[in-house]
């Protein structure tokens, strides 16, 4: 099989296209998938650099989200047969033309969805749904401030928040990104780089802030976001693109009865798998009804994986990037 291998920790230059032996036949409860498309995401940047919470030693084949066709099934597999179209989650190995995946980590591609869209659907939309609906307890009529809104989990959050009745303020760094956020349904899209608190206060008027902040950035963005929350507001901590973890000013929490809430998709898929499965089922139904759909701005051939990772680092992607072929 063809595979893109991370040969040492570093930047995109450590990736090389290699010919590797095919995976062994799928074991009990596993499928073998001929991969047609895989997502490239910020997590891959961190993993190549050896900075992700899961730190495999090189050489390894990166990539954790993909979609393709089932070419073999192991003993005990009940939900899929050869020829089915699936989207599969793997710990590693999606940047290849074949991969084995556990049946429990596979779902049928929703009706009307391409392999490219299916490859990037579950990770981003499940994160957004779990964050907003389960950790954030979003209610119809509430206001949500979404940071990194033109990114993979940001666009997904705009779609989920709007579908469940929120008013959305999106933040993004360029006109093009803000335009994309509005197109995806955001009610307002603002530049956040020179401060955003006054703009949020102006937009929310008498509410005096938003009910939920969705924050994959942290650092100063987290600090300023605490001051954008209305009484009883919740801030969802999803990542630290801005440079590292923050220390909340606990006096703000006390005065306005605010909550700081950690969100990790693995929190639900690993610790409450039955809830994770129910979420995925609902999200697939909503996708099949055309209510949720990933936005893909960049497509690269598998051998262009380094360029794809560089585009993520350069913040050039709006929505998601995929490797095809
Ligand atoms: N907690 C979870 O379960 C979970 C799940 C998935 C992902 N994540 C994390 O969430 C974060 C976002 O993931 P994603 O896939 O949406 O990433 P992405 O597609 O690369 O988008 C990130 C967005 O953040 C903004 N940004 C601000 N500062 C940045 C910086 N220093 N470097 C890069 N981007 C920066 C960029 O928008 P502007 O140009 O508009 O600023 C960019 O569009 C990552 O840290 C990822 O690890 C967490």
XYZ file of C-alpha atoms and ligand atoms in Angstrom:
373
model
C 0.000 0.000 0.000
C 0.988 3.659 -0.322
C 1.454 5.505 2.950
C 2.736 8.853 4.131
C 5.220 8.216 6.926
C 6.360 10.593 9.682
C 10.052 9.705 9.810
C 11.113 11.943 12.732
C 9.461 14.579 14.937
C 9.324 17.950 13.202
C 7.332 19.992 10.703
C 5.710 18.947 7.412
C 9.159 18.162 5.935
C 9.343 14.957 7.998
C 6.580 13.387 5.882
C 7.559 11.030 3.043
C 5.436 8.909 0.700
C 6.509 5.258 0.992
C 5.432 1.841 -0.250
C 4.620 -0.259 2.839
C 3.316 -3.833 3.250
C -0.492 -4.045 3.295
C -2.010 -4.342 6.774
C -2.647 -7.929 7.984
C -6.166 -9.335 7.450
C -8.583 -7.642 9.878
C -8.738 -9.299 13.293
C -11.921 -10.108 15.248
C -14.250 -7.103 15.289
C -12.185 -5.237 12.687
C -12.728 -4.050 9.117
C -10.180 -3.352 6.451
C -10.946 -0.149 4.568
C -9.597 1.028 1.219
C -9.301 4.688 2.082
C -10.558 7.234 -0.440
C -10.150 10.430 1.626
C -8.667 11.530 4.957
C -8.855 14.696 6.977
C -5.783 16.776 7.760
C -6.106 18.734 10.951
C -4.300 20.685 13.607
C -3.954 17.515 15.674
C -1.692 16.141 12.895
C 0.557 19.204 13.227
C 0.879 18.541 16.964
C 1.446 14.805 16.458
C 4.220 15.324 13.880
C 5.912 17.707 16.304
C 5.649 15.171 19.159
C 3.507 17.695 21.069
C 0.165 15.867 21.164
C -1.130 14.128 24.296
C -0.767 10.781 22.406
C 2.906 10.687 21.296
C 3.822 7.746 19.046
C 7.522 7.299 18.268
C 8.509 7.749 14.588
C 8.340 6.144 12.152
C 4.534 6.139 12.098
C 1.744 6.792 9.627
C -0.288 9.783 10.883
C -3.944 10.565 10.284
C -6.939 9.688 12.425
C -10.038 10.318 10.310
C -10.872 8.748 6.956
C -13.571 7.315 4.735
C -13.564 4.585 2.134
C -14.857 1.183 1.117
C -14.779 -2.007 3.181
C -12.530 -4.594 1.477
C -12.385 -7.275 4.225
C -14.198 -8.012 7.509
C -12.889 -9.877 10.557
C -14.738 -12.465 12.667
C -17.701 -11.198 14.596
C -18.341 -8.104 12.473
C -22.110 -7.654 12.215
C -22.820 -4.141 10.933
C -20.751 -4.060 7.738
C -19.916 -6.199 4.720
C -17.440 -5.956 1.861
C -18.344 -3.054 -0.452
C -19.987 -0.887 2.238
C -18.982 2.774 2.411
C -17.748 3.736 5.876
C -16.165 6.598 7.746
C -13.603 5.353 10.205
C -11.752 6.763 13.159
C -8.282 5.360 13.844
C -5.590 6.337 16.314
C -3.002 6.445 13.540
C -2.629 5.270 9.961
C -5.226 7.203 7.946
C -2.560 8.747 5.649
C -2.428 5.439 3.728
C -4.440 3.643 1.073
C -5.483 0.788 3.411
C -6.159 0.664 7.139
C -7.735 -1.695 9.641
C -10.290 -0.140 11.965
C -12.433 -1.440 14.807
C -16.046 -1.932 13.817
C -17.112 0.210 16.786
C -15.088 3.091 15.341
C -16.814 2.909 11.943
C -20.112 4.352 10.760
C -21.905 4.163 7.447
C -21.351 7.190 5.229
C -24.555 9.274 5.560
C -26.800 9.338 2.491
C -25.744 11.950 -0.053
C -22.329 12.535 1.498
C -19.102 12.119 -0.501
C -16.076 10.230 0.871
C -14.297 13.586 1.230
C -17.073 15.037 3.365
C -17.524 11.817 5.334
C -13.801 11.640 6.156
C -13.962 14.953 8.025
C -17.534 14.945 9.291
C -17.487 12.989 12.511
C -14.518 14.467 14.331
C -15.446 18.113 13.904
C -19.221 17.867 14.201
C -19.139 15.437 17.120
C -16.743 17.750 18.955
C -19.015 20.728 18.294
C -22.188 18.854 19.283
C -20.709 17.359 22.457
C -19.213 20.720 23.421
C -22.258 22.901 22.855
C -25.134 20.589 23.675
C -23.743 18.303 26.386
C -20.927 20.184 28.089
C -22.333 23.662 27.380
C -26.048 22.795 27.827
C -27.017 25.172 25.019
C -30.686 26.189 25.023
C -32.637 27.716 22.131
C -32.460 31.507 22.207
C -29.031 31.654 23.832
C -26.073 33.564 22.357
C -22.813 31.815 21.522
C -19.412 33.378 20.772
C -17.369 30.986 18.597
C -13.608 31.531 18.305
C -11.520 29.972 15.532
C -14.886 29.982 13.791
C -13.514 29.464 10.277
C -11.521 26.410 11.393
C -12.600 22.777 11.290
C -14.327 22.592 14.652
C -15.382 26.251 14.357
C -17.490 25.862 11.191
C -19.012 22.716 12.701
C -19.892 24.706 15.838
C -21.600 27.435 13.783
C -23.762 24.815 12.081
C -24.636 22.993 15.318
C -25.338 26.174 17.290
C -27.644 27.553 14.579
C -29.452 24.220 14.167
C -30.214 24.183 17.892
C -31.544 27.726 18.002
C -28.640 29.937 19.086
C -27.608 33.396 17.925
C -23.984 33.119 16.838
C -21.132 35.615 16.910
C -18.149 34.174 15.020
C -14.594 35.462 15.281
C -12.040 35.110 12.483
C -8.951 36.913 11.245
C -9.717 37.765 7.596
C -12.598 39.088 5.503
C -12.650 35.837 3.542
C -12.928 33.758 6.726
C -15.611 36.022 8.203
C -17.550 35.809 4.928
C -17.419 32.009 5.132
C -18.686 32.095 8.736
C -21.689 34.222 7.691
C -22.373 31.878 4.790
C -22.371 28.939 7.193
C -25.071 30.660 9.232
C -23.321 32.877 11.789
C -25.426 35.936 12.626
C -22.364 38.148 13.089
C -18.697 37.730 12.200
C -16.089 39.959 13.814
C -12.323 40.444 13.737
C -10.934 39.572 17.153
C -7.281 40.466 16.833
C -7.471 43.993 18.314
C -9.952 43.014 20.987
C -13.531 41.819 20.784
C -15.147 42.525 24.149
C -16.637 45.895 23.169
C -18.022 44.480 19.918
C -19.634 41.560 21.749
C -21.161 43.888 24.354
C -22.506 46.137 21.596
C -24.052 43.230 19.677
C -25.621 41.612 22.741
C -27.060 44.923 24.052
C -29.113 44.548 27.218
C -28.105 40.880 27.572
C -24.652 42.252 28.410
C -22.722 39.360 26.897
C -23.090 35.867 25.517
C -24.261 32.728 27.303
C -21.545 30.449 25.899
C -18.024 30.979 24.578
C -16.548 28.160 22.445
C -12.783 28.544 22.770
C -10.134 26.491 20.925
C -7.589 29.336 21.262
C -7.062 30.176 24.958
C -4.407 32.593 26.264
C -5.512 36.270 25.843
C -8.588 35.135 23.927
C -9.675 33.114 26.964
C -9.017 36.017 29.341
C -10.991 38.500 27.237
C -13.749 35.944 26.644
C -14.451 35.662 30.378
C -15.373 39.352 30.212
C -17.798 38.706 27.321
C -20.009 36.345 29.306
C -23.430 37.334 30.594
C -24.513 36.348 34.110
C -24.453 32.531 34.444
C -22.373 32.135 31.277
C -20.220 29.130 30.385
C -16.859 29.080 28.605
C -15.938 25.857 26.825
C -12.205 25.093 26.783
C -11.390 23.143 23.602
C -7.764 23.880 22.795
C -4.760 26.120 23.195
C -3.858 27.395 19.731
C -2.993 30.759 21.278
C -0.017 29.286 23.082
C -0.960 27.458 26.252
C -3.355 26.976 29.134
C -4.798 29.941 31.040
C -5.558 30.689 34.669
C -9.124 31.993 35.044
C -9.636 35.119 37.148
C -11.760 33.483 39.814
C -13.215 36.830 40.930
C -14.953 37.071 37.521
C -16.328 33.563 38.026
C -17.702 34.437 41.433
C -19.297 37.784 40.565
C -21.168 36.588 37.489
C -21.608 32.909 38.483
C -19.598 31.765 35.455
C -18.501 28.225 34.617
C -15.261 27.139 32.939
C -15.912 23.775 31.277
C -13.316 21.438 29.757
C -14.261 19.600 26.579
C -12.497 16.626 25.025
C -14.217 14.468 22.442
C -12.481 11.415 23.912
C -14.248 12.274 27.168
C -17.470 11.006 25.669
C -16.245 8.404 23.146
C -14.003 6.678 25.724
C -15.836 7.264 29.002
C -19.478 7.202 27.864
C -19.406 5.207 24.593
C -23.168 4.693 24.561
C -23.681 8.475 24.571
C -20.981 8.802 21.902
C -22.810 6.278 19.688
C -26.138 8.048 20.182
C -24.514 11.361 19.271
C -23.008 9.907 16.086
C -26.347 8.359 15.108
C -28.103 11.709 15.543
C -25.395 13.620 13.661
C -25.542 11.135 10.753
C -29.342 11.535 10.596
C -29.005 15.316 10.556
C -26.359 15.061 7.822
C -28.551 12.765 5.742
C -31.334 15.389 6.074
C -28.899 17.996 4.717
C -28.816 19.937 8.005
C -25.098 19.490 8.680
C -22.333 19.351 6.081
C -18.569 19.803 6.373
C -17.027 22.673 4.449
C -13.905 21.616 2.537
C -11.689 24.413 1.248
C -8.583 22.443 0.184
C -8.049 19.091 -1.528
C -4.584 17.566 -1.868
C -3.325 14.283 -3.331
C -1.964 11.829 -0.744
C 1.590 12.539 -1.893
C 1.011 16.245 -1.139
C 0.477 15.572 2.582
C 3.323 17.907 3.575
C 1.722 20.789 1.641
C -1.607 20.028 3.324
C -0.061 20.135 6.798
C 1.715 23.375 5.876
C -1.617 24.892 4.790
C -3.052 24.046 8.228
C -0.051 25.690 9.905
C -0.447 28.750 7.639
C -4.117 29.057 8.708
C -5.085 28.904 5.035
C -7.850 26.324 5.473
C -11.461 27.460 5.845
C -13.308 24.479 7.292
C -11.390 21.334 6.467
C -8.594 20.015 4.238
C -8.603 16.506 2.785
C -6.070 14.167 1.207
C -7.565 12.175 -1.618
C -6.469 9.163 -3.659
N -11.233 19.373 22.728
C -11.497 18.579 21.701
O -12.178 17.553 21.818
C -10.938 18.944 20.366
C -11.362 18.261 19.211
C -10.835 18.664 17.966
C -9.904 19.694 17.920
N -9.505 20.290 19.078
C -8.513 21.380 19.069
O -9.161 22.546 18.661
C -8.232 23.391 17.998
C -8.817 23.801 16.664
O -8.924 22.673 15.833
P -9.366 22.845 14.320
O -9.296 21.487 13.718
O -10.621 23.624 14.227
O -8.149 23.741 13.780
P -8.069 24.616 12.452
O -8.993 24.070 11.432
O -6.626 24.708 12.139
O -8.663 26.046 12.858
C -8.133 26.768 13.912
C -8.519 28.234 13.773
O -8.014 28.889 14.927
C -7.520 30.169 14.577
N -6.223 30.381 15.239
C -5.969 31.308 16.178
N -4.714 31.245 16.602
C -4.121 30.266 15.904
C -2.788 29.755 15.888
N -1.844 30.240 16.677
N -2.525 28.750 15.016
C -3.477 28.244 14.229
N -4.763 28.701 14.203
C -5.074 29.711 15.038
C -7.438 30.230 13.057
O -8.389 31.168 12.645
P -8.063 32.718 12.454
O -7.053 32.811 11.326
O -9.381 33.263 12.111
O -7.526 33.203 13.755
C -7.893 28.877 12.563
O -8.875 28.980 11.552
C -6.920 22.607 17.917
O -6.096 23.005 18.966
C -7.357 21.175 18.104
O -6.333 20.389 18.674
C -10.008 19.959 20.280
